[in-house]
Coordinates of C-alpha atoms in Angstrom, one line a residue:
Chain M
X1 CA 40.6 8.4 -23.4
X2 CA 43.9 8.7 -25.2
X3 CA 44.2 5.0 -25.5
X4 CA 40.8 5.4 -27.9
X5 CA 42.1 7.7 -30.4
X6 CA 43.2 4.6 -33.0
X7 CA 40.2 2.1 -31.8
X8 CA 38.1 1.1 -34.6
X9 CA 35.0 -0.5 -33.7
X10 CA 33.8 -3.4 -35.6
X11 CA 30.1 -3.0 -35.6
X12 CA 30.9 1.2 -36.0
X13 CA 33.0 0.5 -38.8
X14 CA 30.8 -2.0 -40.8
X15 CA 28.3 1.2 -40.4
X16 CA 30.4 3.8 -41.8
X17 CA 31.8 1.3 -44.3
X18 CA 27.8 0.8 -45.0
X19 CA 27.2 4.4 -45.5
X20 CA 30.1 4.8 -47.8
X21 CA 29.2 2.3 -50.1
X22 CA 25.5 3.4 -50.5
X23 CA 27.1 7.2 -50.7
X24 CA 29.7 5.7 -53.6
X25 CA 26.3 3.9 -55.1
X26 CA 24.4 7.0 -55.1
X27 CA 27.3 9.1 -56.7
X28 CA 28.1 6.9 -59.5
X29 CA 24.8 5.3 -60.7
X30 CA 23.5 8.4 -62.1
X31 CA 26.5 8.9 -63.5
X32 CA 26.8 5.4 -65.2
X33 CA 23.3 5.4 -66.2
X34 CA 24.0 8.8 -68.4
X35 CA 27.0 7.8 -69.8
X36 CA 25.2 4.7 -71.5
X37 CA 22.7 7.6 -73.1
X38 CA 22.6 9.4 -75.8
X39 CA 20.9 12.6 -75.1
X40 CA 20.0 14.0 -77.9
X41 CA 16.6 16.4 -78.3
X42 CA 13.8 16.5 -75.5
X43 CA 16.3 14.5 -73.3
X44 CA 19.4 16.2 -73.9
X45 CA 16.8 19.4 -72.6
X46 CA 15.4 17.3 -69.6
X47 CA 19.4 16.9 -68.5
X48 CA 20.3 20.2 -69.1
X49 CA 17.7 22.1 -67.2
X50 CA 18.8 19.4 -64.3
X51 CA 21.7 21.4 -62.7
X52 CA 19.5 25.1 -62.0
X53 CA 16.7 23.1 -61.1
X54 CA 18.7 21.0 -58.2
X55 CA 20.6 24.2 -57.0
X56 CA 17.1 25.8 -56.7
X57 CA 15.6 23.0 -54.7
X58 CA 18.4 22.4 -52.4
X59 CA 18.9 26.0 -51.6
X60 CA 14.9 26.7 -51.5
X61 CA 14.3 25.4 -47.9
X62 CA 17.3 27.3 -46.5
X63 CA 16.6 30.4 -48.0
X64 CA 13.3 30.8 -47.7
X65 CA 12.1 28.2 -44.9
X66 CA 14.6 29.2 -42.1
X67 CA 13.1 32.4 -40.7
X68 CA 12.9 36.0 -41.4
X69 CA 16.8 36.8 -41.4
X70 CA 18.1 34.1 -43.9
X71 CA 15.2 35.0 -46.4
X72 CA 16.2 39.0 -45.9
X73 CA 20.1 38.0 -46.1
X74 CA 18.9 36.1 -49.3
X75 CA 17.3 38.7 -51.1
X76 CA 20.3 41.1 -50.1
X77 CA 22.6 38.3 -51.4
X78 CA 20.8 38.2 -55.4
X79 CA 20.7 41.7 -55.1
X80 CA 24.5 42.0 -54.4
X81 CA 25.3 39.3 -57.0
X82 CA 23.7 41.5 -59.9
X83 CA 26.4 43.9 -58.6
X84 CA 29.1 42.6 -57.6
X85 CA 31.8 39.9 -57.9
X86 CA 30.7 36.4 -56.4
X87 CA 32.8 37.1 -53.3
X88 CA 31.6 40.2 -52.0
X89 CA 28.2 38.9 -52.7
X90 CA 28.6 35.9 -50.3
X91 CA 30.2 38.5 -47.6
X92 CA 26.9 40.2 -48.1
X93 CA 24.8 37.6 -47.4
X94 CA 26.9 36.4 -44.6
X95 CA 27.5 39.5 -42.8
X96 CA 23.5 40.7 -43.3
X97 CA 22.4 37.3 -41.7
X98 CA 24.8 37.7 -38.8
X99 CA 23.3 41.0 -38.2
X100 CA 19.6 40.1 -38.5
X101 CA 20.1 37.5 -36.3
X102 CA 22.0 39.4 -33.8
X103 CA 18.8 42.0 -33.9
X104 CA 16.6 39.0 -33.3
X105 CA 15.0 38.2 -36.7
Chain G
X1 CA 40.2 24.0 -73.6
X2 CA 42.8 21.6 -75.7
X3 CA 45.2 21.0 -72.9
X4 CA 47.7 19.4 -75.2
X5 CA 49.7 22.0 -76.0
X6 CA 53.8 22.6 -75.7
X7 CA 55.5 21.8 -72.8
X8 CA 56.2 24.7 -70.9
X9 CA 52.6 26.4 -71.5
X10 CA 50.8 23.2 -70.7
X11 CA 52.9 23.3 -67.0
X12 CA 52.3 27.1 -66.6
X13 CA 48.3 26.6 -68.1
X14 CA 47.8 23.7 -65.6
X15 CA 49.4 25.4 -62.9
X16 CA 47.1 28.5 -63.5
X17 CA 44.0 26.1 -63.6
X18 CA 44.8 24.4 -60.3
X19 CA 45.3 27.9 -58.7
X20 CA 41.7 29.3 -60.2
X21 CA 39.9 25.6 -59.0
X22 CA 41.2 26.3 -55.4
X23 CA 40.5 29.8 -55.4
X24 CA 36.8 28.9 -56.8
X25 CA 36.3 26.5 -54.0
X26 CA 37.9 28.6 -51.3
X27 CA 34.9 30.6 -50.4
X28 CA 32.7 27.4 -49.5
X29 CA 36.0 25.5 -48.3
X30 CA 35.9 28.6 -45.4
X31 CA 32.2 27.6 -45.2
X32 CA 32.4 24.0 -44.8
X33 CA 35.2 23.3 -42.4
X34 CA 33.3 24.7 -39.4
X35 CA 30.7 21.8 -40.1
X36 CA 34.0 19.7 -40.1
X37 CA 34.9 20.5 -37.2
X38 CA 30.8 20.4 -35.4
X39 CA 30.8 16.9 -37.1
X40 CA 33.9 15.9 -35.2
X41 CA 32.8 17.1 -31.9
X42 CA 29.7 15.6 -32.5
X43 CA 31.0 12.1 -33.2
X44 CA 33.1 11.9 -30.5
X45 CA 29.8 13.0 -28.1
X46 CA 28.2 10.1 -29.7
X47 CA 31.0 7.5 -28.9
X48 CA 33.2 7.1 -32.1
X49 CA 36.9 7.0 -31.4
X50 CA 38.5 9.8 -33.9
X51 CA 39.6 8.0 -35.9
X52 CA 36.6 6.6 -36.6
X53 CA 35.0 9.6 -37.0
X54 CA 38.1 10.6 -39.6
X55 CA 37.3 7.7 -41.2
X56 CA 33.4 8.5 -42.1
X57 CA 34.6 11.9 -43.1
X58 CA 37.3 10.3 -45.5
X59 CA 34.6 7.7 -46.8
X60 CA 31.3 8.7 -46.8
X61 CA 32.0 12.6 -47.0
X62 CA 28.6 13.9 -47.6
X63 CA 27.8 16.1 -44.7
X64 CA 24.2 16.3 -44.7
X65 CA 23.9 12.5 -44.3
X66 CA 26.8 12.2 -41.6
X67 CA 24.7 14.9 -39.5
X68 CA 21.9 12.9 -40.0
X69 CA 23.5 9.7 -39.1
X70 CA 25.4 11.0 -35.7
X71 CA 22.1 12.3 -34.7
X72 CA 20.3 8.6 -35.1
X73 CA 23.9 7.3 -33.5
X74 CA 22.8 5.3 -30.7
X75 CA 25.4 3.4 -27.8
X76 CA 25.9 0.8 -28.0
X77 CA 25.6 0.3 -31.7
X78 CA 24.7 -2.8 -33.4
X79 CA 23.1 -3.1 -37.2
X80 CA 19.3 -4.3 -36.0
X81 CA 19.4 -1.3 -33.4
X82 CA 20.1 1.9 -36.0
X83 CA 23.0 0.8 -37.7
X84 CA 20.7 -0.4 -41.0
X85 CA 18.2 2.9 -40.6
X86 CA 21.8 5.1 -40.5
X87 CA 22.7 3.2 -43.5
X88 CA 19.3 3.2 -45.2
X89 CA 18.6 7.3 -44.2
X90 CA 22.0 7.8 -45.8
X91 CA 20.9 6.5 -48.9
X92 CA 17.9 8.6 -49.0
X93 CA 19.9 12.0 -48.1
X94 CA 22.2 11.3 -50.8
X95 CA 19.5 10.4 -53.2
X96 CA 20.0 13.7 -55.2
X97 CA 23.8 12.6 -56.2
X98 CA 21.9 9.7 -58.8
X99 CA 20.5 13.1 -60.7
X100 CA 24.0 15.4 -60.0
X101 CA 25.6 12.7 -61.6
X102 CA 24.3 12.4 -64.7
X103 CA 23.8 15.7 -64.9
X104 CA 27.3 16.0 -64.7
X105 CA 28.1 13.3 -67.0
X106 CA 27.9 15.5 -70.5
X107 CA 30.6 18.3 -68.7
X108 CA 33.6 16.0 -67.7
X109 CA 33.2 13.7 -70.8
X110 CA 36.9 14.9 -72.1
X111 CA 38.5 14.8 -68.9
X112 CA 41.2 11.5 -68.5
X113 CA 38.8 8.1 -67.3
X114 CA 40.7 7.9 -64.1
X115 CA 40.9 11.1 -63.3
X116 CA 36.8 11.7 -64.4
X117 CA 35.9 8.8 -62.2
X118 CA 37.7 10.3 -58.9
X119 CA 35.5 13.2 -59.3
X120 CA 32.0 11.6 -59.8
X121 CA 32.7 9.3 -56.9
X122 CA 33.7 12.2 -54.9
X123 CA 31.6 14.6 -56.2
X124 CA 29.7 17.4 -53.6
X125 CA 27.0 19.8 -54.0
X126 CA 29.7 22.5 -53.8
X127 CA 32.4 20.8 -56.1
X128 CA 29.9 20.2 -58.3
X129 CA 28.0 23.4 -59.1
X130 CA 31.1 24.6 -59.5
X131 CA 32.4 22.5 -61.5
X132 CA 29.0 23.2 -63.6
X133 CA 29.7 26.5 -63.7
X134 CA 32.8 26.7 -65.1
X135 CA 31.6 24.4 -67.6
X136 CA 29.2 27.1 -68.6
X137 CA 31.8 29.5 -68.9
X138 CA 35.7 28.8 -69.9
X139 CA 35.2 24.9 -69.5
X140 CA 36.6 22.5 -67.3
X141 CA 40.3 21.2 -67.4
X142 CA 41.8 18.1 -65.6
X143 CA 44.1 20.7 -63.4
X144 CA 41.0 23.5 -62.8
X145 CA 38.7 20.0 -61.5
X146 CA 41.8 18.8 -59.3
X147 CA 43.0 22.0 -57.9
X148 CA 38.9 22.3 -56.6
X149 CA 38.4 18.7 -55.3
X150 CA 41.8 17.8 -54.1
X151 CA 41.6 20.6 -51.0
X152 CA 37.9 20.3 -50.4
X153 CA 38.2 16.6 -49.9
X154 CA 41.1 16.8 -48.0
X155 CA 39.7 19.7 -45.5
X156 CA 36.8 18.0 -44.9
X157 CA 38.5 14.9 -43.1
X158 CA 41.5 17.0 -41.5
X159 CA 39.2 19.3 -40.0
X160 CA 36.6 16.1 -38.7
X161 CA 40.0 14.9 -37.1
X162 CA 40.6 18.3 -35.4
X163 CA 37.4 18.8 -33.9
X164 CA 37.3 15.1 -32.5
X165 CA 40.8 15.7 -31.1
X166 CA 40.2 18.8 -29.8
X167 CA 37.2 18.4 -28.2
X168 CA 37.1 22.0 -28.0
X169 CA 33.6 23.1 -29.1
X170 CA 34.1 25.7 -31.5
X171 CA 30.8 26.9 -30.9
X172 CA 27.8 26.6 -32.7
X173 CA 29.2 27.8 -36.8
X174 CA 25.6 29.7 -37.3
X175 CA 26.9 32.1 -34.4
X176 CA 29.2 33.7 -37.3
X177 CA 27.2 33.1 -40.2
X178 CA 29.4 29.9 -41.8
X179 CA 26.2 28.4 -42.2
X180 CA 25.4 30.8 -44.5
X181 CA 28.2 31.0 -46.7
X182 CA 26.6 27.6 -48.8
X183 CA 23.3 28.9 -49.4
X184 CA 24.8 32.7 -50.1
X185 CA 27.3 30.8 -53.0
X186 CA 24.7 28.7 -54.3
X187 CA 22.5 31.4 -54.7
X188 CA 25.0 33.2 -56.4
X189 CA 25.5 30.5 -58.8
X190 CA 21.9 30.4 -59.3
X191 CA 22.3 34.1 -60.6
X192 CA 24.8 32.7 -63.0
X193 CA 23.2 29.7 -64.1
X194 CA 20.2 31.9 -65.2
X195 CA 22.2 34.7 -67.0
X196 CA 24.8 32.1 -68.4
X197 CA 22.0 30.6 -70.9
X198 CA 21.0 33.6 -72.6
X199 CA 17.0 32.4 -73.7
X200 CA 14.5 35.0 -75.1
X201 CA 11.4 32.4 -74.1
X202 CA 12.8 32.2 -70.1
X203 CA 12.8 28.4 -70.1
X204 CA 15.5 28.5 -67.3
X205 CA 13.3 31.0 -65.3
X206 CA 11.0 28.6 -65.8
X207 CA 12.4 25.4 -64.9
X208 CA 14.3 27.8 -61.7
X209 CA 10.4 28.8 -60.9
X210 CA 9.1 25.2 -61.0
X211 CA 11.8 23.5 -58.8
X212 CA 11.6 26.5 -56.4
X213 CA 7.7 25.4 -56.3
X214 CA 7.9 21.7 -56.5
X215 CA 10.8 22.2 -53.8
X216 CA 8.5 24.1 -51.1
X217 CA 5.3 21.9 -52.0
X218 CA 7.1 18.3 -51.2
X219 CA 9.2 19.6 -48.2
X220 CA 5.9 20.4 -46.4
X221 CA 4.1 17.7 -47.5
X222 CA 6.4 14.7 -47.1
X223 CA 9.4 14.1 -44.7
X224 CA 13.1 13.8 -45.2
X225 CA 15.2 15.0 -48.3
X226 CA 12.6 13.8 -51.1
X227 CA 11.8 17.6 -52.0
X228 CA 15.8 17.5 -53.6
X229 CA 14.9 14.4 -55.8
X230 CA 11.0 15.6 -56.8
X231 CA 12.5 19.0 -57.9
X232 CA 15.2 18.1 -60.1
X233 CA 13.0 15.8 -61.9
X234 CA 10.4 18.1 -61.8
X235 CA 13.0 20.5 -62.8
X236 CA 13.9 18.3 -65.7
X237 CA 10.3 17.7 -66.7
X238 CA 9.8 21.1 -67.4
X239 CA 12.7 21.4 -69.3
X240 CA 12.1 18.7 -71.5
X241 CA 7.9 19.9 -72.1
X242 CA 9.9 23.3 -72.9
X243 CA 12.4 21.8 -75.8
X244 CA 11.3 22.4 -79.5
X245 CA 13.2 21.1 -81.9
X246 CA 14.2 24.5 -83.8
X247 CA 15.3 25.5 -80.1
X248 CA 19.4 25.3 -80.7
X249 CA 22.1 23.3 -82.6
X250 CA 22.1 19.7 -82.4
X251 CA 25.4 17.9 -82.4
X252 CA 25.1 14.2 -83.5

């Protein structure tokens, strides 16, 4: 097996190299497309609102989608955040979804 | 956040930054290299060499898609038999970094070009909502941006190598709650987008309400990651129908 450590496959490469490129695509385009904007008004609004409302929808299905113990250990998590510093809020939530999984939820 | 000051400040300032970037990303560093290492195990299960597998890590670095990709990896490989679907469901999963990117466009506009560039083609959900968020807050600086990215990138491909070379199966990262640790930040950061924009009508409630709706309604109804993409439009949408002119300073 040692001998397979450095191998590069061709067809595994072109692959990866594939899903880089669209990746690279995906990150930049948006980009590109906003620096040739100027956002003034209703769409400077539209691009602002942008950044809570992707956090929201990428965290929405893991929070609350999950099961019973990650939608607990997320509630416990905001709650601790309106307390706490950011850190101890994230040991909350960690530590509280180890636990409720541990007692089965 | 002029960073062209005298000498010896600007060195001790951009030292300072680089520390408070790495400490900011530190927390969901802790939280991601476990998946680093999973996705290295996993690779090497599916018949990539290691350094293969460091090299999707080092390239594509998105691990939502490489999860998704090592899952459809099938032996042997050739582009008619899952290679083009990898590449295509790639795409798709990292659909939502079209709208983090322009959305992050306005925030590093007085960073350096070359430096600016780095970051939006190696931007992450994680290096980039906090990257947002300090925007929000004291504002971003070239050393604060590099001092965040720099170890995040670079974890992410050391640990792939270590769990391909180790072999050693870590164990599932859920087991201690390291899958948590992403949603737990981003819902912290959540928190801060809503109190950072102090607004007396609630449009960011709003728009937060919305996408959390828009979110739950098109991951039921339709498969794969479109629920990301529908949401922060939707999310958008509603923050555009929410804009009235007398609603803040407008600079030219």
């Amino acid at each position: 097996m040692t001998q397979d450590i450095f191998t590069l496959g061709g067809v595994t490469t072109a692959v990866i190299l594939g899903m880089a490129a669209v990746t690279l695509a995906t990150r930049l385009s948006g980009y590109a497309l906003a620096r040739r904007i100027a956002f003034h008004g209703r769409l400077k609004a539209a691009l602002e609102a942008m950044p809570a409302a992707i956090l929201t929808a990428i965290v929405t299905p893991l929070i609350l989608l999950e099961g019973p113990a990650e939608a607990i250990a997320g509630a416990l998590t905001v709650l601790a955040a309106l307390r706490l510093p950011t850190l101890a809020a994230i040991a909350v939530g960690v530590a509280s979804v180890v636990g409720l999984r541990l007692i089965g939820l | 956040m002029n960073t062209r000051q005298t000498h010896p400040a600007l060195e001790q300032s951009a030292r300072a930054e680089a520390w408070r970037g790495f400490l900011d990303i530190l927390p969901l560093l802790g939280g991601a290299a476990p998946f680093a290492i999973l996705i290295g195990s996993l690779a090497v299960d599916r018949g990539l060499t290691p350094t293969e597998a460091v090299l999707m890590s080092a390239t594509v670095y998105a691990g939502g898609a490489q999860f998704i990709a090592l899952e459809q990896w099938a032996e042997p490989l050739t582009l008619a038999t899952g290679g083009l679907s990898i590449i295509a469901a790639t795409a798709l999963v990292n659909l939502r970094h079209v709208l983090m990117g322009a959305a992050l466009a306005p925030h590093v506009a007085r960073l350096p070009r070359r430096k600016r560039l780095f970051f939006v083609a190696i931007h992450t959900d994680e290096t980039w909502a906090i990257a947002l968020r300090r925007s929000a807050g004291p504002g971003l600086t070239t050393p604060y941006v590099m001092g965040m990215i720099i170890p995040f990138y670079l974890q992410w491909w050391l640990f792939t190598g270590l769990g391909a070379v180790s072999g050693a199966w870590i164990g599932d990262p859920a087991q201690y709650g390291f899958d948590f640790v992403f949603p737990a930040a981003f819902l912290t950061l959540i928190l801060g987008f809503w109190r950072a924009i102090p607004d007396a009508l609630g449009r960011q409630s709003i728009v937060i309400a919305v996408s959390l709706g828009v979110a739950l309604a098109v991951h039921s109804l339709v498969e794969g990651p479109w629920y990301i993409f529908s949401a922060g439009l939707a999310g958008a949408a509603t923050g555009a129908a929410l804009w009235k002119p007398e609603s803040g300073p407008e600079p030219a």
